[in-house]
Coordinates of C-alpha atoms in Angstrom, one line a residue:
Chain G
M1 CA 102.8 150.9 106.0
T2 CA 102.2 153.9 103.8
A3 CA 98.6 154.8 104.6
G4 CA 99.1 157.8 102.5
T5 CA 96.5 160.6 102.4
A6 CA 98.4 163.3 100.5
G7 CA 97.0 162.4 97.1
E8 CA 94.4 165.2 97.0
R9 CA 96.8 168.0 96.6
T10 CA 99.2 166.2 94.4
A11 CA 96.7 165.8 91.5
P12 CA 98.7 166.6 88.4
T13 CA 97.4 168.3 85.3
P14 CA 97.5 166.1 82.2
E15 CA 100.7 166.7 80.4
P16 CA 101.1 166.8 76.6
V17 CA 102.4 163.5 75.5
A18 CA 105.9 163.7 74.1
V19 CA 106.2 162.3 70.6
P20 CA 109.2 160.0 70.7
G21 CA 112.0 159.2 68.4
P22 CA 113.7 160.9 65.5
P23 CA 111.5 162.0 62.6
L24 CA 110.6 159.0 60.4
P25 CA 111.3 158.8 56.7
A26 CA 108.2 159.9 54.8
G27 CA 105.8 157.2 53.7
R28 CA 106.9 154.7 56.4
P29 CA 104.1 154.0 58.9
A30 CA 104.9 154.9 62.5
R31 CA 103.3 151.8 63.9
P32 CA 106.2 149.4 64.6
V33 CA 107.9 152.2 66.6
R34 CA 104.8 152.9 68.6
R35 CA 104.2 149.2 69.3
R36 CA 107.8 148.8 70.5
E37 CA 107.5 151.9 72.7
A38 CA 104.2 150.5 74.2
R39 CA 105.8 147.2 74.9
V40 CA 108.8 148.8 76.7
G41 CA 106.5 151.1 78.7
L42 CA 104.4 148.1 79.9
L43 CA 107.5 146.1 80.8
F44 CA 108.8 149.0 82.9
V45 CA 105.5 149.4 84.7
A46 CA 105.0 145.6 85.1
P47 CA 106.6 145.0 88.5
M48 CA 104.8 147.9 90.1
L49 CA 101.6 147.0 88.3
L50 CA 101.7 143.4 89.6
L51 CA 102.2 144.7 93.2
F52 CA 99.3 147.1 92.8
V53 CA 97.0 144.5 91.4
V54 CA 97.8 142.0 94.1
F55 CA 98.3 144.2 97.1
R56 CA 96.3 147.4 96.5
F57 CA 93.4 146.8 94.1
G58 CA 92.8 143.2 95.4
P59 CA 92.5 144.0 99.1
T60 CA 90.4 147.1 98.4
I61 CA 87.8 145.0 96.5
G62 CA 88.4 142.2 99.0
A63 CA 87.5 144.6 101.9
A64 CA 84.1 145.4 100.3
F65 CA 83.4 141.8 99.6
L66 CA 84.5 140.4 103.0
S67 CA 82.3 143.0 104.7
L68 CA 79.3 141.2 103.2
T69 CA 80.3 137.8 104.6
D70 CA 80.8 136.2 108.0
Y71 CA 84.4 135.2 107.1
R72 CA 86.3 133.9 110.1
L73 CA 89.8 132.7 110.9
S74 CA 88.8 129.1 110.1
G75 CA 88.2 130.1 106.5
D76 CA 84.5 129.2 106.6
W77 CA 82.2 131.8 105.2
R78 CA 78.7 132.6 104.2
F79 CA 77.4 135.5 102.2
I80 CA 75.3 137.5 104.6
G81 CA 74.5 140.7 102.7
A82 CA 74.3 143.8 104.9
E83 CA 74.1 141.9 108.1
N84 CA 77.4 143.1 109.4
Y85 CA 76.3 146.7 108.9
A86 CA 73.0 146.1 110.6
R87 CA 75.0 144.6 113.5
L88 CA 77.3 147.7 113.6
L89 CA 74.4 150.0 114.0
Q90 CA 73.2 148.1 117.0
D91 CA 76.6 147.7 118.5
D92 CA 77.3 150.0 121.5
L93 CA 81.0 149.4 121.1
F94 CA 80.9 150.7 117.5
W95 CA 79.1 153.9 118.5
S96 CA 81.4 154.5 121.5
S97 CA 84.6 153.9 119.4
L98 CA 83.2 156.3 116.8
G99 CA 82.5 158.8 119.5
V100 CA 86.0 158.4 121.0
T101 CA 87.6 158.8 117.6
A102 CA 85.5 162.0 116.8
L103 CA 86.3 163.5 120.2
Y104 CA 90.0 162.7 119.8
T105 CA 89.9 164.4 116.4
V106 CA 88.3 167.5 118.1
F107 CA 91.2 167.6 120.6
F108 CA 94.0 166.7 118.2
V109 CA 93.3 168.8 115.0
P110 CA 93.0 172.3 116.6
L111 CA 96.0 171.5 118.8
T112 CA 98.2 170.4 115.9
V113 CA 97.0 173.2 113.6
A114 CA 97.6 175.9 116.4
L115 CA 101.1 174.5 117.1
S116 CA 102.1 174.2 113.5
L117 CA 100.6 177.6 112.5
G118 CA 102.1 179.3 115.6
T119 CA 105.6 177.9 114.9
A120 CA 105.4 178.5 111.2
L121 CA 104.5 182.2 111.8
L122 CA 107.3 182.6 114.3
L123 CA 109.8 181.0 112.0
H124 CA 108.6 183.0 109.0
R125 CA 109.2 186.3 110.9
T126 CA 112.6 185.4 112.3
V127 CA 115.9 185.1 110.4
W128 CA 117.9 184.3 113.5
A129 CA 118.8 180.5 113.7
R130 CA 115.7 179.7 111.6
G131 CA 117.2 176.5 110.3
F132 CA 118.1 175.3 113.8
F133 CA 114.6 175.8 115.1
R134 CA 113.0 174.4 112.1
G135 CA 115.0 171.3 112.7
V136 CA 114.2 171.1 116.3
F137 CA 110.4 171.3 115.7
F138 CA 110.6 168.8 112.9
L139 CA 112.7 166.3 114.8
P140 CA 109.8 164.4 116.5
Y141 CA 108.2 163.8 113.1
V142 CA 111.0 161.5 112.1
T143 CA 110.5 159.3 115.1
S144 CA 107.8 156.7 115.5
I145 CA 104.5 157.3 117.3
V146 CA 105.3 154.2 119.4
L147 CA 108.4 155.9 120.7
A148 CA 106.5 159.1 121.4
A149 CA 103.9 157.0 123.3
V150 CA 106.5 155.1 125.3
I151 CA 108.2 158.4 126.4
W152 CA 105.0 160.3 127.1
K153 CA 103.5 157.4 129.0
W154 CA 106.3 157.9 131.5
I155 CA 105.9 161.7 131.4
Y156 CA 102.2 161.3 132.4
D157 CA 102.9 158.7 135.1
V158 CA 101.1 159.4 138.4
E159 CA 103.9 158.4 140.7
D160 CA 107.2 159.4 139.2
G161 CA 106.3 161.0 135.8
L162 CA 107.9 164.3 134.8
L163 CA 104.6 166.2 134.5
N164 CA 103.5 165.3 138.0
A165 CA 106.9 166.1 139.4
A166 CA 106.5 169.6 137.9
L167 CA 103.0 169.9 139.2
G168 CA 104.3 168.8 142.6
V169 CA 106.7 171.7 142.6
L170 CA 103.7 174.0 142.1
S171 CA 101.9 172.1 144.9
L172 CA 99.3 170.7 142.4
G173 CA 98.3 167.2 141.6
P174 CA 99.1 164.4 141.3
V175 CA 97.0 164.1 138.2
D176 CA 96.4 160.7 136.7
F177 CA 96.4 161.9 133.1
L178 CA 96.0 158.5 131.4
G179 CA 93.7 157.0 134.1
D180 CA 91.1 159.7 134.0
E181 CA 88.3 159.3 131.5
R182 CA 88.1 163.0 130.8
L183 CA 91.8 163.6 130.5
V184 CA 93.0 160.6 128.6
L185 CA 92.0 161.8 125.1
P186 CA 93.5 165.3 125.4
A187 CA 96.7 163.7 126.9
I188 CA 97.0 161.3 124.0
A189 CA 96.2 164.1 121.5
A190 CA 99.0 166.2 123.0
T191 CA 101.5 163.3 122.5
S192 CA 100.4 162.9 118.9
A193 CA 100.5 166.6 118.3
W194 CA 104.0 166.8 119.7
K195 CA 105.1 164.0 117.4
G196 CA 103.5 165.3 114.2
F197 CA 103.1 169.0 114.1
G198 CA 106.5 169.5 112.4
Y199 CA 105.0 168.2 109.1
S200 CA 102.2 170.7 109.0
M201 CA 104.5 173.4 110.1
L202 CA 106.7 172.9 107.1
I203 CA 103.7 172.9 104.7
L204 CA 102.4 176.1 106.3
L205 CA 105.9 177.7 106.2
A206 CA 106.1 177.0 102.5
G207 CA 102.6 178.5 102.1
L208 CA 103.7 181.7 104.0
Q209 CA 106.7 182.0 101.9
S210 CA 104.7 181.8 98.7
I211 CA 102.6 184.9 99.7
P212 CA 103.9 187.7 97.5
R213 CA 106.0 190.3 99.4
E214 CA 104.2 193.1 97.6
V215 CA 100.9 192.2 99.2
T216 CA 102.2 192.4 102.8
E217 CA 104.1 195.5 102.0
A218 CA 101.0 197.1 100.6
A219 CA 99.2 196.2 103.8
V220 CA 102.0 197.8 105.9
I221 CA 101.7 201.0 103.8
D222 CA 98.0 201.0 104.4
G223 CA 98.7 201.0 108.1
A224 CA 97.9 197.4 108.9
T225 CA 100.4 196.0 111.4
G226 CA 100.7 193.0 113.7
W227 CA 97.5 191.2 114.5
R228 CA 95.4 193.0 111.9
R229 CA 97.8 192.2 109.1
L230 CA 97.7 188.6 110.2
R231 CA 94.0 188.5 110.4
W232 CA 93.1 190.4 107.3
V233 CA 96.0 189.7 104.9
T234 CA 98.1 186.7 105.8
L235 CA 95.5 184.2 107.0
P236 CA 93.0 184.8 104.1
L237 CA 95.9 184.2 101.6
L238 CA 97.0 181.1 103.5
R239 CA 93.5 179.7 103.6
P240 CA 93.9 176.9 100.9
V241 CA 97.1 175.6 102.6
L242 CA 95.4 175.9 106.0
F243 CA 92.5 173.8 104.8
F244 CA 94.8 171.2 103.3
V245 CA 96.6 170.9 106.6
L246 CA 93.3 170.8 108.5
V247 CA 92.0 167.9 106.4
I248 CA 95.1 165.7 106.3
E249 CA 95.4 166.1 110.1
A250 CA 91.8 165.2 110.5
I251 CA 92.2 162.1 108.3
G252 CA 95.2 161.1 110.3
A253 CA 93.4 161.6 113.5
F254 CA 90.6 159.3 112.5
Q255 CA 93.1 156.5 111.9
V256 CA 94.5 156.8 115.5
F257 CA 95.6 153.5 117.0
D258 CA 99.3 153.1 117.8
A259 CA 99.4 155.7 120.6
M260 CA 96.3 154.2 122.3
Y261 CA 97.6 150.6 121.9
V262 CA 100.8 151.5 123.7
M263 CA 99.7 154.1 126.2
T264 CA 96.3 153.0 127.5
A265 CA 95.3 149.8 125.8
G266 CA 92.0 151.6 125.0
G267 CA 91.3 152.4 128.7
P268 CA 90.3 153.5 131.2
V269 CA 86.9 151.8 130.6
R270 CA 87.2 152.2 126.8
A271 CA 87.6 156.0 127.1
S272 CA 90.4 155.7 124.5
Y273 CA 89.1 152.8 122.5
S274 CA 89.2 154.2 118.9
L275 CA 87.5 153.0 115.7
V276 CA 90.8 151.4 114.4
Y277 CA 91.3 149.8 117.8
F278 CA 87.9 148.2 117.5
L279 CA 88.7 147.1 114.0
Y280 CA 92.0 145.6 115.2
D281 CA 90.4 143.7 118.1
S282 CA 87.5 142.5 115.9
G283 CA 90.0 141.1 113.4
F284 CA 92.9 139.9 115.5
K285 CA 91.4 139.2 118.9
F286 CA 88.0 137.8 117.9
F287 CA 89.0 136.8 114.3
D288 CA 85.7 138.2 113.1
F289 CA 87.1 139.2 109.7
G290 CA 83.8 140.1 108.0
Y291 CA 82.8 142.4 110.8
A292 CA 86.2 144.0 111.0
S293 CA 86.0 144.6 107.2
A294 CA 82.7 146.4 107.6
L295 CA 84.4 148.7 110.2
G296 CA 87.1 149.3 107.6
L297 CA 84.6 150.4 105.1
V298 CA 83.1 152.9 107.7
L299 CA 86.6 154.3 108.1
F300 CA 87.0 154.6 104.4
L301 CA 83.7 156.5 104.1
V302 CA 84.7 159.0 106.8
V303 CA 88.0 159.6 105.1
L304 CA 86.2 160.0 101.8
V305 CA 83.9 162.6 103.2
F306 CA 86.8 164.6 104.7
S307 CA 88.5 164.5 101.2
L308 CA 85.3 165.7 99.4
I309 CA 84.8 168.5 101.9
Q310 CA 88.4 169.6 101.2
R311 CA 87.9 169.5 97.5
R312 CA 84.9 171.7 97.8
L313 CA 86.4 174.2 100.1
I314 CA 89.6 174.5 98.2
G315 CA 87.9 174.5 94.9
R316 CA 85.8 177.5 95.9
D317 CA 88.9 179.5 96.5
D318 CA 90.3 179.2 93.0
Chain N
M1 CA 108.0 194.9 120.7
A2 CA 107.3 191.6 119.0
R3 CA 110.8 191.5 117.6
V4 CA 112.3 191.2 121.0
R5 CA 110.1 188.4 122.1
L6 CA 110.3 186.2 119.0
P7 CA 113.5 184.4 119.8
V8 CA 112.4 183.9 123.4
L9 CA 109.2 182.4 122.3
L10 CA 110.9 180.2 119.8
A11 CA 113.5 179.0 122.4
L12 CA 110.6 178.2 124.8
V13 CA 108.7 176.1 122.2
A14 CA 112.0 174.4 121.3
L15 CA 112.7 173.6 124.9
V16 CA 109.3 171.9 125.3
T17 CA 109.8 170.0 122.0
M18 CA 113.2 168.7 123.1
T19 CA 112.3 167.8 126.7
P20 CA 110.8 164.3 126.0
F21 CA 114.0 163.3 124.1
V22 CA 116.2 164.7 126.9
V23 CA 114.3 162.9 129.7
M24 CA 114.4 159.7 127.6
V25 CA 118.2 159.8 127.5
L26 CA 118.5 160.8 131.1
V27 CA 116.3 158.0 132.4
A28 CA 118.1 155.5 130.1
F29 CA 121.4 156.5 131.7
A30 CA 120.2 156.7 135.3
P31 CA 121.0 153.9 137.6
P32 CA 118.3 151.3 137.9
G33 CA 115.4 152.7 140.0
G34 CA 116.5 156.3 139.3
K35 CA 113.5 157.3 137.3
T36 CA 112.3 160.1 139.4
L37 CA 113.7 163.6 139.1
P38 CA 116.7 163.8 141.4
G39 CA 118.1 160.4 140.6
A40 CA 117.6 160.7 136.8
F41 CA 119.1 164.1 136.6
D42 CA 122.3 163.3 138.6
L43 CA 124.7 163.0 135.7
T44 CA 127.6 161.9 137.9
R45 CA 125.8 158.6 138.4
A46 CA 125.2 157.9 134.7
T47 CA 125.6 154.2 133.8
W48 CA 125.4 151.9 130.8
E49 CA 123.7 149.3 133.0
N50 CA 120.2 149.7 131.5
F51 CA 121.5 149.3 128.0
S52 CA 123.4 146.1 128.8
A53 CA 120.3 144.8 130.7
V54 CA 117.9 145.4 127.9
L55 CA 120.3 144.1 125.3
S56 CA 120.9 140.9 127.1
G57 CA 117.4 140.3 128.4
A58 CA 115.2 140.9 125.4
E59 CA 115.8 139.9 121.8
I60 CA 116.5 143.5 120.9
G61 CA 119.4 142.7 118.6
R62 CA 117.2 140.4 116.5
W63 CA 114.4 143.0 116.4
A64 CA 116.9 145.7 115.2
A65 CA 118.1 143.3 112.5
N66 CA 114.5 142.7 111.5
S67 CA 113.8 146.5 111.3
L68 CA 117.0 146.9 109.2
V69 CA 116.0 144.1 106.8
Y70 CA 112.4 145.5 106.5
S71 CA 113.6 149.1 105.9
L72 CA 116.6 148.5 103.7
V73 CA 115.1 145.9 101.4
S74 CA 112.0 148.0 101.0
V75 CA 114.0 151.1 100.2
V76 CA 115.9 149.3 97.4
L77 CA 112.9 147.6 95.9
I78 CA 110.6 150.7 96.1
L79 CA 113.3 152.9 94.5
L80 CA 113.8 150.4 91.7
F81 CA 110.2 149.6 90.9
S82 CA 108.9 153.1 91.3
S83 CA 111.6 154.7 89.2
M84 CA 111.0 152.1 86.4
A85 CA 107.2 152.8 86.6
G86 CA 107.8 156.5 86.8
Y87 CA 110.0 156.5 83.7
A88 CA 107.3 154.6 81.8
F89 CA 104.5 156.9 83.0
A90 CA 106.5 160.0 82.2
K91 CA 108.2 159.2 78.9
K92 CA 106.5 156.1 77.2
R93 CA 103.2 155.8 75.5
F94 CA 101.3 152.6 76.1
P95 CA 97.7 151.7 76.1
G96 CA 96.0 152.4 79.4
R97 CA 98.7 154.7 80.7
E98 CA 96.5 157.4 82.0
V99 CA 93.9 155.0 83.5
L100 CA 96.6 153.0 85.3
F101 CA 98.4 156.1 86.6
W102 CA 95.1 157.5 88.1
A103 CA 94.2 154.0 89.5
F104 CA 97.6 154.0 91.3
L105 CA 96.9 157.5 92.7
A106 CA 93.4 156.7 93.7
T107 CA 94.6 154.1 96.2
L108 CA 95.9 157.0 98.3
M109 CA 92.2 157.6 99.1
V110 CA 91.9 154.2 100.9
P111 CA 93.4 154.2 104.4
F112 CA 95.6 151.2 105.0
Q113 CA 93.6 150.2 108.1
A114 CA 90.5 149.9 106.0
T115 CA 92.1 147.1 104.0
L116 CA 94.1 145.6 106.8
I117 CA 91.9 142.5 107.1
P118 CA 91.9 141.4 103.4
Y119 CA 95.7 142.2 103.4
F120 CA 96.2 139.9 106.3
V121 CA 93.9 137.2 104.9
L122 CA 95.7 137.4 101.5
V123 CA 99.2 137.3 103.0
S124 CA 98.4 134.5 105.5
R125 CA 96.8 132.4 102.7
L126 CA 100.0 132.8 100.7
G127 CA 101.9 131.6 103.8
G128 CA 103.5 135.0 104.5
V129 CA 102.8 135.2 108.3
D130 CA 106.0 135.4 110.2
T131 CA 108.2 135.6 107.1
Y132 CA 110.3 138.5 105.7
W133 CA 108.6 138.5 102.3
G134 CA 105.1 138.7 104.0
L135 CA 106.4 141.7 105.9
I136 CA 108.1 143.4 103.0
V137 CA 106.4 142.6 99.7
P138 CA 102.9 144.0 100.5
T139 CA 104.3 147.4 101.4
L140 CA 106.1 147.9 98.1
A141 CA 103.1 149.1 96.1
N142 CA 103.7 152.7 97.0
S143 CA 101.7 155.3 95.0
Q144 CA 103.5 158.3 96.4
A145 CA 106.8 156.9 95.2
V146 CA 105.5 156.3 91.7
F147 CA 103.9 159.8 91.6
L148 CA 107.1 161.5 92.7
M149 CA 109.2 159.7 90.2
R150 CA 106.8 160.4 87.3
Q151 CA 106.7 164.1 88.1
F152 CA 110.5 164.4 88.3
I153 CA 111.3 162.3 85.2
M154 CA 108.7 164.3 83.2
Q155 CA 110.8 167.4 83.7
L156 CA 113.8 165.8 82.0
P157 CA 114.3 166.9 78.4
D158 CA 113.3 164.3 75.8
E159 CA 116.3 165.1 73.7
L160 CA 118.5 163.2 76.2
F161 CA 116.6 160.0 75.6
E162 CA 116.5 160.5 71.9
A163 CA 120.2 161.1 71.8
A164 CA 120.8 157.9 73.7
K165 CA 118.5 156.0 71.4
I166 CA 120.2 157.3 68.3
D167 CA 123.5 156.1 69.8
G168 CA 121.9 152.6 69.8
A169 CA 121.4 152.2 73.6
S170 CA 118.9 149.6 74.7
E171 CA 116.0 150.7 76.8
W172 CA 117.4 149.1 79.9
R173 CA 120.7 150.8 79.2
I174 CA 119.0 154.2 78.9
Y175 CA 117.3 153.6 82.1
T176 CA 120.4 152.6 84.0
T177 CA 122.9 155.1 82.5
V178 CA 120.6 158.1 81.7
V179 CA 117.6 158.0 83.9
I180 CA 119.1 156.8 87.2
P181 CA 122.0 159.2 87.3
L182 CA 119.7 162.1 86.6
I183 CA 117.2 161.3 89.3
T184 CA 119.7 160.5 92.0
P185 CA 118.7 163.5 94.2
V186 CA 115.1 162.5 94.2
L187 CA 116.0 158.9 94.7
A188 CA 118.0 159.9 97.8
T189 CA 115.2 161.9 99.3
L190 CA 112.6 159.2 98.7
G191 CA 115.0 156.6 100.0
V192 CA 115.4 158.4 103.3
F193 CA 111.6 158.8 103.7
V194 CA 110.9 155.2 102.8
F195 CA 113.5 154.1 105.3
L196 CA 111.9 156.2 108.1
W197 CA 108.4 155.1 107.2
H198 CA 109.4 151.4 107.5
W199 CA 111.7 151.8 110.5
N200 CA 108.8 153.5 112.4
D201 CA 106.0 151.4 111.0
F202 CA 103.9 149.6 113.6
L203 CA 100.5 148.2 112.6
W204 CA 101.6 145.9 109.7
P205 CA 104.7 144.5 111.5
L206 CA 102.4 144.0 114.5
V207 CA 99.9 141.8 112.7
I208 CA 102.3 139.9 110.4
G209 CA 105.2 139.2 112.8
Q210 CA 103.5 136.9 115.3
S211 CA 106.4 135.2 116.9
S212 CA 108.9 137.1 119.0
E213 CA 111.7 136.5 116.6
M214 CA 109.8 138.3 113.7
R215 CA 109.1 141.5 115.6
T216 CA 110.5 144.7 114.4
L217 CA 112.1 147.2 116.9
T218 CA 109.0 149.4 117.3
V219 CA 106.7 146.3 117.9
G220 CA 109.3 144.9 120.3
L221 CA 109.5 148.2 122.2
A222 CA 105.7 148.2 122.5
T223 CA 105.7 144.6 123.9
L224 CA 108.5 145.5 126.3
E225 CA 106.3 148.2 127.6
G226 CA 103.5 145.7 128.2
E227 CA 105.7 143.2 130.0
N228 CA 106.5 145.2 133.2
V229 CA 110.1 145.9 132.2
A230 CA 111.7 148.6 134.3
V231 CA 111.3 152.2 133.0
N232 CA 115.1 152.7 132.8
Q233 CA 115.4 149.7 130.5
I234 CA 112.4 150.8 128.4
M235 CA 114.0 154.2 127.9
A236 CA 117.3 152.5 127.0
G237 CA 115.3 150.4 124.4
A238 CA 113.6 153.6 123.2
T239 CA 117.0 155.3 122.8
I240 CA 118.3 152.4 120.7
T241 CA 115.1 152.6 118.6
V242 CA 115.4 156.3 117.8
L243 CA 119.1 156.3 117.1
P244 CA 119.0 155.5 113.4
C245 CA 116.2 158.2 112.9
L246 CA 118.4 160.8 114.7
L247 CA 121.4 159.8 112.7
V248 CA 119.5 160.1 109.4
F249 CA 118.0 163.3 110.5
G250 CA 121.2 164.9 111.7
L251 CA 122.9 164.1 108.4
L252 CA 120.1 165.2 106.1
Q253 CA 118.1 167.7 108.1
R254 CA 118.1 170.5 105.6
Y255 CA 117.4 168.1 102.7
L256 CA 114.5 166.4 104.5
T257 CA 112.7 169.6 105.7
D258 CA 113.1 171.2 102.2
S259 CA 111.6 168.2 100.4
I260 CA 108.6 168.0 102.8
A261 CA 107.9 171.7 102.1
T262 CA 108.2 171.3 98.4
T263 CA 106.8 167.9 97.6
G264 CA 104.7 167.2 100.7
L265 CA 105.8 163.6 101.3
K266 CA 103.7 162.0 104.0
N267 CA 103.4 158.6 105.4

């Protein structure tokens, strides 16, 4: 499913509308042509419009409405106002899942941004086999997170996992990465970062390549090299792109579910029980659809706040 | 000094990135029980046994077919509907055009999981649970696809369409013989991404395909994982799952990475 979040940056500027058709003979009204064009336009939009009305706008309004009811699998429902939300505030599971998700985001975002920025900077400065390395780093992105979770679950395995074998060679461990409450979130964050950093890397690489050569050359003439050029010239110019990457990765992190479902089933002792996991369980294990919808609205609000922060921060740069 | 180290650093990161794939394949080809280091890394003992076991034991063939149906049908329909809508948004004037376009884009702000429950309620009320249409149709309303098509078609010169119109071509003819050929490159890019998104999709196939026969490959792989199947067989299943992605990637690597950098397609 395309739970897309890339809309912010893609906001287009309104284009001048092209006036269609050959010039009309003087005195004849343009209306029939216009009307024909409008009809054709609507016909071409119709299939997608129908899909959007039924499967996008409908469920969005439906989510807000359902969250105010006690709708269950049986189909019986009552309008209960803000009761679901009041219940959320008193539900320990809600607060713990929110905490898990926030903590996961704190592990995942810096890790992903560091990995993608590091590899983007490396690739930007090498000419040698650049395409090959870019491909290698991007490769995990085209696979599924379920696949990443399945492989990494074995890598983390206490008894015969690859990581513990390596630690064994160094006479360390064994470490139960997925069974330890303190290690489980960093371990899952590392798996997701491995899977996804290639996307942000490409965005950052494009950002680096759009920095005018004269600017960096001027910095070199002024005597700024290496770390200082990076700190005072490259990173400030990259800031809008960096913020963009930061926010989309944070939005993605807040929707984490697949990796936890496959690797830990939310455990140990709910240490990896995320907000969406709670939503999934409320809906498809307890069939408490109204309550699950209220959780969905909380998720939407969090994502909205991230997007607004992004708009403000990037807006200030322009 | 940094110049000497760069390739070394790159090679190191590349090695770490590739390791999970390599061990997946090694464990998949190791003899049953050979999941620890020495056994899995002894290439002289490589065997197809795990593949035949997982192919005969589970319904992996059926799951792969489901994934193919889900991905390919979605690609065709999304390309068709989004290019039609993109053409109208880019080149036709009709009442509500701007409002509609922005309403389409605004849906990007709502995470799919936030509307998962009403989605499921709607599709199950319409009888779509455990059906192909229930799996496919709700995923076709794709704003990124419409946006991409509109941006691309907007750049095409109006004179082309005017010339076709003067020649007496019908609107559908203009769409099929002028628009489609001109947007083939962007159709191909989008098609590849839609294929990968659907092939790798998890949450929606998980909730809508409730019987074992309606699982997709990713969902099937996740259930294999939960059913105490031997690690060697799971890795064989994982290898089968990733094969189409690697194939697409190998063929179109340059194309894919360039289009991410320039258009920022993201699932």
